[in-house]
GROMACS .gro file of C-alpha atoms in nm:
model
  217
    1UNK     CA    1   0.908   1.611  -2.446
    2UNK     CA    2   0.570   1.478  -2.334
    3UNK     CA    3   0.701   1.126  -2.294
    4UNK     CA    4   0.749   0.911  -1.986
    5UNK     CA    5   1.056   0.693  -1.954
    6UNK     CA    6   1.023   0.392  -1.726
    7UNK     CA    7   1.316   0.343  -1.493
    8UNK     CA    8   1.427   0.090  -1.236
    9UNK     CA    9   1.389   0.238  -0.890
   10UNK     CA   10   1.500   0.055  -0.579
   11UNK     CA   11   1.263   0.025  -0.286
   12UNK     CA   12   1.374  -0.015   0.074
   13UNK     CA   13   1.389  -0.394   0.059
   14UNK     CA   14   1.180  -0.704  -0.007
   15UNK     CA   15   0.958  -0.871   0.254
   16UNK     CA   16   0.637  -1.066   0.283
   17UNK     CA   17   0.331  -0.859   0.369
   18UNK     CA   18   0.286  -1.083   0.669
   19UNK     CA   19   0.461  -1.407   0.753
   20UNK     CA   20   0.134  -1.566   0.867
   21UNK     CA   21  -0.120  -1.590   0.587
   22UNK     CA   22  -0.355  -1.884   0.647
   23UNK     CA   23  -0.622  -1.703   0.850
   24UNK     CA   24  -0.838  -1.401   0.773
   25UNK     CA   25  -0.749  -1.274   1.122
   26UNK     CA   26  -0.404  -1.180   0.990
   27UNK     CA   27  -0.535  -0.957   0.709
   28UNK     CA   28  -0.422  -0.599   0.768
   29UNK     CA   29  -0.134  -0.357   0.809
   30UNK     CA   30  -0.192  -0.437   1.175
   31UNK     CA   31  -0.396  -0.735   1.291
   32UNK     CA   32  -0.650  -0.854   1.393
   33UNK     CA   33  -0.915  -0.588   1.323
   34UNK     CA   34  -0.848  -0.439   1.665
   35UNK     CA   35  -0.498  -0.352   1.539
   36UNK     CA   36  -0.294  -0.503   1.821
   37UNK     CA   37  -0.003  -0.653   1.624
   38UNK     CA   38   0.225  -0.519   1.351
   39UNK     CA   39   0.244  -0.694   1.016
   40UNK     CA   40   0.584  -0.792   0.878
   41UNK     CA   41   0.578  -0.508   0.626
   42UNK     CA   42   0.481  -0.245   0.885
   43UNK     CA   43   0.778  -0.345   1.101
   44UNK     CA   44   1.010  -0.304   0.799
   45UNK     CA   45   0.866   0.037   0.705
   46UNK     CA   46   0.881   0.165   1.063
   47UNK     CA   47   1.245   0.059   1.094
   48UNK     CA   48   1.331   0.233   0.766
   49UNK     CA   49   1.152   0.550   0.874
   50UNK     CA   50   1.320   0.557   1.215
   51UNK     CA   51   1.664   0.520   1.056
   52UNK     CA   52   1.617   0.758   0.762
   53UNK     CA   53   1.323   0.994   0.801
   54UNK     CA   54   1.282   1.088   1.167
   55UNK     CA   55   1.444   1.431   1.120
   56UNK     CA   56   1.184   1.522   0.856
   57UNK     CA   57   0.863   1.434   1.041
   58UNK     CA   58   0.766   1.801   1.087
   59UNK     CA   59   0.746   1.837   0.708
   60UNK     CA   60   0.502   1.548   0.671
   61UNK     CA   61   0.124   1.541   0.692
   62UNK     CA   62  -0.044   1.294   0.927
   63UNK     CA   63  -0.272   1.176   0.648
   64UNK     CA   64  -0.508   0.877   0.649
   65UNK     CA   65  -0.362   0.554   0.510
   66UNK     CA   66  -0.660   0.335   0.423
   67UNK     CA   67  -0.609  -0.036   0.485
   68UNK     CA   68  -0.967  -0.115   0.381
   69UNK     CA   69  -1.079  -0.447   0.529
   70UNK     CA   70  -1.450  -0.393   0.460
   71UNK     CA   71  -1.610  -0.707   0.317
   72UNK     CA   72  -1.739  -0.671  -0.038
   73UNK     CA   73  -1.877  -1.023  -0.068
   74UNK     CA   74  -1.831  -1.385   0.041
   75UNK     CA   75  -1.838  -1.662  -0.217
   76UNK     CA   76  -1.761  -2.034  -0.176
   77UNK     CA   77  -1.617  -1.959   0.172
   78UNK     CA   78  -1.382  -1.698   0.018
   79UNK     CA   79  -1.386  -1.340   0.147
   80UNK     CA   80  -1.350  -1.051  -0.098
   81UNK     CA   81  -1.259  -0.710   0.042
   82UNK     CA   82  -1.372  -0.363  -0.059
   83UNK     CA   83  -1.083  -0.283  -0.293
   84UNK     CA   84  -1.158  -0.600  -0.491
   85UNK     CA   85  -1.513  -0.489  -0.557
   86UNK     CA   86  -1.408  -0.139  -0.661
   87UNK     CA   87  -1.105  -0.225  -0.874
   88UNK     CA   88  -1.186  -0.569  -1.016
   89UNK     CA   89  -1.564  -0.608  -1.042
   90UNK     CA   90  -1.686  -0.251  -1.089
   91UNK     CA   91  -1.379  -0.047  -1.194
   92UNK     CA   92  -1.487   0.235  -0.962
   93UNK     CA   93  -1.188   0.322  -0.740
   94UNK     CA   94  -1.258   0.548  -0.444
   95UNK     CA   95  -1.064   0.742  -0.181
   96UNK     CA   96  -1.337   0.686   0.080
   97UNK     CA   97  -1.222   0.467   0.371
   98UNK     CA   98  -1.539   0.306   0.510
   99UNK     CA   99  -1.417   0.172   0.846
  100UNK     CA  100  -1.269   0.387   1.123
  101UNK     CA  101  -1.033   0.113   1.243
  102UNK     CA  102  -0.885   0.089   0.890
  103UNK     CA  103  -0.790   0.460   0.881
  104UNK     CA  104  -0.426   0.440   0.990
  105UNK     CA  105  -0.291   0.764   1.136
  106UNK     CA  106  -0.050   0.881   1.405
  107UNK     CA  107  -0.308   1.103   1.574
  108UNK     CA  108  -0.649   0.972   1.676
  109UNK     CA  109  -0.818   1.291   1.554
  110UNK     CA  110  -0.860   1.181   1.191
  111UNK     CA  111  -0.803   0.807   1.221
  112UNK     CA  112  -0.723   0.517   1.449
  113UNK     CA  113  -0.404   0.664   1.597
  114UNK     CA  114  -0.219   0.334   1.561
  115UNK     CA  115   0.081   0.452   1.357
  116UNK     CA  116   0.412   0.544   1.515
  117UNK     CA  117   0.523   0.737   1.205
  118UNK     CA  118   0.331   0.917   0.925
  119UNK     CA  119   0.418   0.663   0.656
  120UNK     CA  120   0.258   0.362   0.490
  121UNK     CA  121   0.182   0.245   0.134
  122UNK     CA  122  -0.029   0.354  -0.162
  123UNK     CA  123  -0.367   0.184  -0.199
  124UNK     CA  124  -0.493  -0.003  -0.504
  125UNK     CA  125  -0.753   0.271  -0.551
  126UNK     CA  126  -0.489   0.547  -0.553
  127UNK     CA  127  -0.287   0.353  -0.809
  128UNK     CA  128  -0.595   0.309  -1.030
  129UNK     CA  129  -0.687   0.678  -1.004
  130UNK     CA  130  -0.330   0.767  -1.104
  131UNK     CA  131  -0.377   0.587  -1.435
  132UNK     CA  132  -0.346   0.212  -1.396
  133UNK     CA  133  -0.597  -0.073  -1.377
  134UNK     CA  134  -0.637  -0.440  -1.294
  135UNK     CA  135  -0.447  -0.714  -1.479
  136UNK     CA  136  -0.546  -0.704  -1.849
  137UNK     CA  137  -0.547  -0.324  -1.848
  138UNK     CA  138  -0.214  -0.193  -1.978
  139UNK     CA  139  -0.064   0.157  -1.953
  140UNK     CA  140   0.299   0.148  -2.069
  141UNK     CA  141   0.361   0.513  -1.985
  142UNK     CA  142   0.241   0.481  -1.627
  143UNK     CA  143   0.428   0.688  -1.371
  144UNK     CA  144   0.461   0.417  -1.104
  145UNK     CA  145   0.615   0.136  -1.310
  146UNK     CA  146   0.942   0.039  -1.143
  147UNK     CA  147   1.028  -0.291  -1.320
  148UNK     CA  148   0.986  -0.456  -0.981
  149UNK     CA  149   0.671  -0.601  -0.820
  150UNK     CA  150   0.571  -0.409  -0.507
  151UNK     CA  151   0.309  -0.413  -0.234
  152UNK     CA  152   0.006  -0.187  -0.194
  153UNK     CA  153  -0.192  -0.129   0.127
  154UNK     CA  154  -0.513  -0.291  -0.004
  155UNK     CA  155  -0.626  -0.646   0.085
  156UNK     CA  156  -0.779  -0.828  -0.212
  157UNK     CA  157  -0.934  -1.156  -0.101
  158UNK     CA  158  -0.895  -1.445   0.143
  159UNK     CA  159  -0.902  -1.786  -0.021
  160UNK     CA  160  -1.048  -2.046   0.214
  161UNK     CA  161  -1.001  -2.384   0.045
  162UNK     CA  162  -1.032  -2.724   0.211
  163UNK     CA  163  -0.663  -2.805   0.193
  164UNK     CA  164  -0.514  -2.457   0.159
  165UNK     CA  165  -0.597  -2.109   0.285
  166UNK     CA  166  -0.422  -1.784   0.204
  167UNK     CA  167  -0.464  -1.409   0.234
  168UNK     CA  168  -0.383  -1.196  -0.070
  169UNK     CA  169  -0.290  -0.831  -0.113
  170UNK     CA  170  -0.300  -0.612  -0.420
  171UNK     CA  171   0.042  -0.552  -0.569
  172UNK     CA  172   0.194  -0.387  -0.875
  173UNK     CA  173   0.344  -0.622  -1.132
  174UNK     CA  174   0.668  -0.544  -1.313
  175UNK     CA  175   0.461  -0.431  -1.614
  176UNK     CA  176   0.261  -0.194  -1.393
  177UNK     CA  177  -0.064  -0.389  -1.380
  178UNK     CA  178  -0.254  -0.433  -1.056
  179UNK     CA  179  -0.284  -0.794  -0.944
  180UNK     CA  180  -0.285  -1.006  -0.629
  181UNK     CA  181  -0.008  -1.179  -0.439
  182UNK     CA  182  -0.018  -1.411  -0.139
  183UNK     CA  183   0.080  -1.252   0.190
  184UNK     CA  184   0.388  -1.471   0.218
  185UNK     CA  185   0.523  -1.364  -0.124
  186UNK     CA  186   0.840  -1.156  -0.108
  187UNK     CA  187   0.794  -0.826  -0.291
  188UNK     CA  188   0.952  -0.481  -0.292
  189UNK     CA  189   0.849  -0.207  -0.047
  190UNK     CA  190   0.794   0.148  -0.170
  191UNK     CA  191   0.686   0.355   0.132
  192UNK     CA  192   0.467   0.659   0.074
  193UNK     CA  193   0.456   0.990   0.261
  194UNK     CA  194   0.247   1.309   0.230
  195UNK     CA  195   0.403   1.653   0.250
  196UNK     CA  196   0.232   1.915   0.463
  197UNK     CA  197   0.023   2.178   0.279
  198UNK     CA  198   0.209   2.478   0.139
  199UNK     CA  199   0.535   2.284   0.104
  200UNK     CA  200   0.771   2.481  -0.121
  201UNK     CA  201   1.007   2.339  -0.384
  202UNK     CA  202   1.358   2.484  -0.369
  203UNK     CA  203   1.501   2.326  -0.685
  204UNK     CA  204   1.466   2.047  -0.940
  205UNK     CA  205   1.223   1.969  -1.218
  206UNK     CA  206   1.084   1.635  -1.101
  207UNK     CA  207   1.284   1.413  -1.337
  208UNK     CA  208   1.491   1.115  -1.213
  209UNK     CA  209   1.815   1.301  -1.284
  210UNK     CA  210   1.702   1.632  -1.136
  211UNK     CA  211   1.444   1.548  -0.867
  212UNK     CA  212   1.245   1.808  -0.679
  213UNK     CA  213   1.403   1.924  -0.354
  214UNK     CA  214   1.176   2.065  -0.088
  215UNK     CA  215   1.255   2.378   0.106
  216UNK     CA  216   1.323   2.290   0.469
  217UNK     CA  217   1.357   2.643   0.605
   0.00000   0.00000   0.00000
């Protein structure tokens, strides 16, 4: 009928983005920038994929998942990352991933080859381009509102105070607005995958009650 009904959709669980949050070295889906260690959320997503999605890998595209850690600016010892500049200061979201080591992929042909499985999270830029914006911007009919706060793949800023330091990541509030949360906050995980080109739909109309089903022949 042209409307959009918001529903409560369960993710795969609630975790911190990373248990360690008081150093900029821990910012990332893997850390440090050389991508040697898995974040807390990556371990949770990989475990979910291994237990539930391994049989469907051949239907999924090894797309680039951009964990953009490019530095937008530094101010008062705080570090602001690329997604902050695009989505907070300039309102110009982009799908360009500026750094090669932030392009998370399974194969090293298109990215860093650091993923075990072709799965990660949506970025703040993708969420903005799909119809939502930062904090005071409201879109009640937004597709991705789940009535639960959930993590994105985009670092926001690192706060480096004298008595307290913390890394923050963009997340979706319960009302659908983009905002920041400290790494050690416990939020919902909604993994994202990309279907291979020319994927066919066998049934369904895309509604919650009658979801699309892909043809696996």
